[in-house]
Amino acid sequence: HGVGAPGMIVGEWVAEGGTTTDAVYWRNMVPHSIGLCCGGILKAVNERGKMIGEAYDDRGHYHAFSWSLADGQRVIDPADAYSSAVAINSAGHILVQVRGEGYLYDTGHLRHLDLTQKGYNSVQALNDCDVVIGGYGPVAERYRAFVWSKTQGFRDLDSFLPADSGWKLRSATAINDRGEIVGSGRWHGVKRGFLLIPLH
């Protein structure tokens, strides 16, 4: 699912003869299970080797967590709810999805992101400036792309485009530290990928 430091890959597998998905990282092509009790997935790893994902408990519920060789496993969960860690930046800040809401986890504190009340909020990625992107709406087929930051709050990405651009941006999926955003949308009604470059 993700790559981080050189030679570091994270993901999941089902061991030969097994039935449960196990969270695994590969270092220099050698797989290592992190030993979750009931299965799970590693989704991303940063350059410092801190990994994030979702782990299942003995009730079959999944919860966001982080893991590293130094600290072991830490559950990140605002309540007894299903949650998933989505992304991690180089500072170790973690983007978490809980139901239709997004949270930002930073040094032990979980902050609810004030996004929109217009449907489900699907958080997708963050950069090293803690700028978050994703999509929102009543159903996935009608999502609109958004960006959120601590200073500017929640903004629909279409608001950055000229009214006659022909674009409807549906979902933002990745952002770099220059603020460049990629995702998918429709251009004159035809599905297309986009690259949105901020003007500085």
Short mmCIF file of C-alpha atoms in Angstrom, two decimals:
data_model
loop_
_atom_site.label_atom_id
_atom_site.label_comp_id
_atom_site.label_asym_id
_atom_site.label_seq_id
_atom_site.Cartn_x
_atom_site.Cartn_y
_atom_site.Cartn_z
CA HIS A 1 0.00 0.00 0.00
CA GLY A 2 2.87 2.43 0.60
CA VAL A 3 6.59 3.16 0.47
CA GLY A 4 8.70 5.26 2.81
CA ALA A 5 12.38 5.11 3.68
CA PRO A 6 14.58 3.39 1.05
CA GLY A 7 13.81 -0.33 0.99
CA MET A 8 10.68 0.07 3.19
CA ILE A 9 7.28 -1.09 1.87
CA VAL A 10 4.05 -1.54 3.87
CA GLY A 11 0.93 -3.53 3.13
CA GLU A 12 -0.87 -6.74 4.00
CA TRP A 13 -0.79 -10.44 3.24
CA VAL A 14 -2.41 -13.73 4.14
CA ALA A 15 0.30 -16.18 5.19
CA GLU A 16 0.36 -19.53 3.42
CA GLY A 17 -2.28 -21.71 5.06
CA GLY A 18 -3.71 -18.75 6.98
CA THR A 19 -7.15 -17.14 6.81
CA THR A 20 -6.57 -13.70 8.38
CA THR A 21 -5.09 -10.66 6.66
CA ASP A 22 -1.91 -9.66 8.48
CA ALA A 23 -0.25 -6.22 8.57
CA VAL A 24 3.25 -6.58 7.13
CA TYR A 25 6.21 -4.39 6.23
CA TRP A 26 9.04 -5.32 3.92
CA ARG A 27 12.56 -4.06 4.60
CA ASN A 28 15.11 -4.82 1.88
CA MET A 29 12.60 -7.28 0.37
CA VAL A 30 12.24 -9.29 3.60
CA PRO A 31 8.67 -9.40 5.06
CA HIS A 32 7.99 -8.73 8.76
CA SER A 33 4.65 -9.16 10.52
CA ILE A 34 3.99 -6.58 13.25
CA GLY A 35 2.06 -9.17 15.27
CA LEU A 36 -1.46 -7.79 15.49
CA CYS A 37 -3.81 -10.02 17.45
CA CYS A 38 -6.63 -10.24 14.95
CA GLY A 39 -5.32 -9.02 11.60
CA GLY A 40 -5.04 -5.65 9.90
CA ILE A 41 -3.47 -3.51 7.19
CA LEU A 42 -0.50 -1.15 7.03
CA LYS A 43 -1.36 1.70 4.66
CA ALA A 44 1.54 4.15 4.79
CA VAL A 45 4.99 4.75 6.27
CA ASN A 46 6.99 7.96 6.56
CA GLU A 47 10.72 8.49 6.11
CA ARG A 48 11.33 7.86 9.83
CA GLY A 49 9.77 4.40 9.66
CA LYS A 50 6.53 5.27 11.47
CA MET A 51 3.68 3.22 10.00
CA ILE A 52 -0.09 3.64 10.07
CA GLY A 53 -3.12 1.56 9.19
CA GLU A 54 -6.09 -0.21 10.68
CA ALA A 55 -6.13 -3.14 13.09
CA TYR A 56 -8.99 -5.50 13.91
CA ASP A 57 -9.96 -6.38 17.47
CA ASP A 58 -11.49 -9.61 18.76
CA ARG A 59 -14.99 -8.25 18.00
CA GLY A 60 -14.18 -7.65 14.33
CA HIS A 61 -14.06 -3.86 14.71
CA TYR A 62 -11.23 -1.98 13.00
CA HIS A 63 -9.35 0.91 14.57
CA ALA A 64 -6.73 3.39 13.38
CA PHE A 65 -3.25 2.77 14.76
CA SER A 66 0.38 3.74 14.39
CA TRP A 67 3.37 1.42 14.77
CA SER A 68 7.14 1.73 14.86
CA LEU A 69 10.01 -0.46 16.00
CA ALA A 70 10.75 1.99 18.83
CA ASP A 71 7.19 2.61 20.10
CA GLY A 72 5.26 -0.50 19.10
CA GLN A 73 1.51 -0.17 18.45
CA ARG A 74 -0.57 2.84 19.49
CA VAL A 75 -4.33 2.87 18.90
CA ILE A 76 -5.69 6.18 17.57
CA ASP A 77 -9.42 6.22 18.13
CA PRO A 78 -11.68 9.11 19.24
CA ALA A 79 -14.34 6.72 20.52
CA ASP A 80 -15.39 3.10 20.39
CA ALA A 81 -16.01 3.47 16.67
CA TYR A 82 -14.68 2.14 13.40
CA SER A 83 -11.71 4.25 12.34
CA SER A 84 -8.92 4.11 9.80
CA ALA A 85 -5.55 5.88 9.60
CA VAL A 86 -5.34 7.23 6.05
CA ALA A 87 -2.05 9.11 5.70
CA ILE A 88 1.05 10.20 7.63
CA ASN A 89 3.49 13.05 6.97
CA SER A 90 7.19 13.38 7.76
CA ALA A 91 6.44 14.99 11.16
CA GLY A 92 4.40 11.92 12.14
CA HIS A 93 1.04 13.72 11.98
CA ILE A 94 -1.69 11.24 11.02
CA LEU A 95 -4.90 11.74 9.06
CA VAL A 96 -7.75 9.61 10.43
CA GLN A 97 -11.18 8.77 8.96
CA VAL A 98 -13.99 8.08 11.47
CA ARG A 99 -17.37 7.48 9.86
CA GLY A 100 -17.99 10.55 7.69
CA GLU A 101 -15.52 12.81 9.51
CA GLY A 102 -11.81 13.58 9.39
CA TYR A 103 -9.37 13.96 12.28
CA LEU A 104 -5.74 15.03 12.56
CA TYR A 105 -3.60 13.26 15.16
CA ASP A 106 -0.58 15.23 16.38
CA THR A 107 1.67 14.24 19.32
CA GLY A 108 -1.05 12.51 21.30
CA HIS A 109 -3.87 14.93 20.47
CA LEU A 110 -6.75 14.11 18.11
CA ARG A 111 -8.26 17.19 16.45
CA HIS A 112 -11.64 17.05 14.70
CA LEU A 113 -11.45 18.78 11.30
CA ASP A 114 -14.24 21.28 10.67
CA LEU A 115 -15.10 20.22 7.12
CA THR A 116 -18.67 20.34 5.78
CA GLN A 117 -22.12 19.24 6.89
CA LYS A 118 -23.12 18.59 3.24
CA GLY A 119 -22.77 14.82 3.30
CA TYR A 120 -19.88 12.43 3.87
CA ASN A 121 -16.33 13.78 4.21
CA SER A 122 -13.72 11.42 2.71
CA VAL A 123 -10.21 12.51 3.75
CA GLN A 124 -7.48 11.25 1.40
CA ALA A 125 -4.07 12.82 2.04
CA LEU A 126 -2.08 15.51 3.83
CA ASN A 127 1.26 17.21 3.27
CA ASP A 128 3.98 18.33 5.69
CA CYS A 129 2.12 21.62 6.27
CA ASP A 130 -0.92 19.62 7.54
CA VAL A 131 -2.99 20.66 4.51
CA VAL A 132 -5.68 18.00 4.02
CA ILE A 133 -7.48 17.09 0.78
CA GLY A 134 -10.30 14.74 -0.19
CA GLY A 135 -13.88 14.66 -1.43
CA TYR A 136 -17.31 15.31 0.08
CA GLY A 137 -20.95 14.80 -0.81
CA PRO A 138 -24.08 12.71 -0.30
CA VAL A 139 -22.74 9.74 -2.35
CA ALA A 140 -19.38 8.99 -3.98
CA GLU A 141 -20.74 9.57 -7.51
CA ARG A 142 -21.59 13.15 -6.55
CA TYR A 143 -18.48 14.05 -4.55
CA ARG A 144 -16.78 17.43 -4.83
CA ALA A 145 -13.07 17.89 -4.14
CA PHE A 146 -11.95 19.93 -1.13
CA VAL A 147 -8.89 21.28 0.63
CA TRP A 148 -8.58 22.12 4.34
CA SER A 149 -5.86 23.99 6.23
CA LYS A 150 -5.48 25.37 9.75
CA THR A 151 -5.35 28.94 8.46
CA GLN A 152 -7.92 28.85 5.64
CA GLY A 153 -10.32 26.16 6.87
CA PHE A 154 -12.48 24.17 4.45
CA ARG A 155 -12.68 25.18 0.77
CA ASP A 156 -14.28 23.56 -2.27
CA LEU A 157 -11.57 23.18 -4.93
CA ASP A 158 -13.93 24.35 -7.69
CA SER A 159 -13.83 27.80 -6.03
CA PHE A 160 -10.23 28.17 -7.26
CA LEU A 161 -11.21 27.72 -10.93
CA PRO A 162 -12.60 30.25 -13.42
CA ALA A 163 -16.36 29.86 -13.85
CA ASP A 164 -15.91 28.97 -17.55
CA SER A 165 -13.13 26.39 -17.04
CA GLY A 166 -15.38 23.45 -17.91
CA TRP A 167 -14.09 21.52 -14.88
CA LYS A 168 -15.94 19.92 -11.99
CA LEU A 169 -13.36 18.55 -9.53
CA ARG A 170 -14.75 15.44 -7.82
CA SER A 171 -12.02 14.03 -5.57
CA ALA A 172 -8.53 15.15 -4.55
CA THR A 173 -6.21 12.22 -3.82
CA ALA A 174 -2.67 13.56 -3.24
CA ILE A 175 -0.93 16.83 -2.31
CA ASN A 176 2.74 17.79 -2.11
CA ASP A 177 4.50 20.42 -0.01
CA ARG A 178 4.22 22.99 -2.84
CA GLY A 179 0.43 22.70 -2.58
CA GLU A 180 0.05 20.94 -5.94
CA ILE A 181 -3.00 18.67 -5.88
CA VAL A 182 -3.95 15.74 -8.11
CA GLY A 183 -7.26 13.96 -8.34
CA SER A 184 -10.16 13.18 -10.64
CA GLY A 185 -13.03 15.19 -12.02
CA ARG A 186 -14.99 15.95 -15.16
CA TRP A 187 -13.97 18.31 -17.94
CA HIS A 188 -16.95 19.25 -20.12
CA GLY A 189 -18.67 16.13 -18.78
CA VAL A 190 -15.81 13.72 -19.56
CA LYS A 191 -13.97 12.00 -16.70
CA ARG A 192 -10.37 13.23 -16.44
CA GLY A 193 -7.49 13.38 -14.00
CA PHE A 194 -6.35 16.84 -12.90
CA LEU A 195 -3.29 18.61 -11.56
CA LEU A 196 -4.13 21.82 -9.70
CA ILE A 197 -1.15 24.18 -9.30
CA PRO A 198 -1.53 27.07 -6.84
CA LEU A 199 -0.63 30.59 -7.96
CA HIS A 200 2.00 32.17 -5.70
#
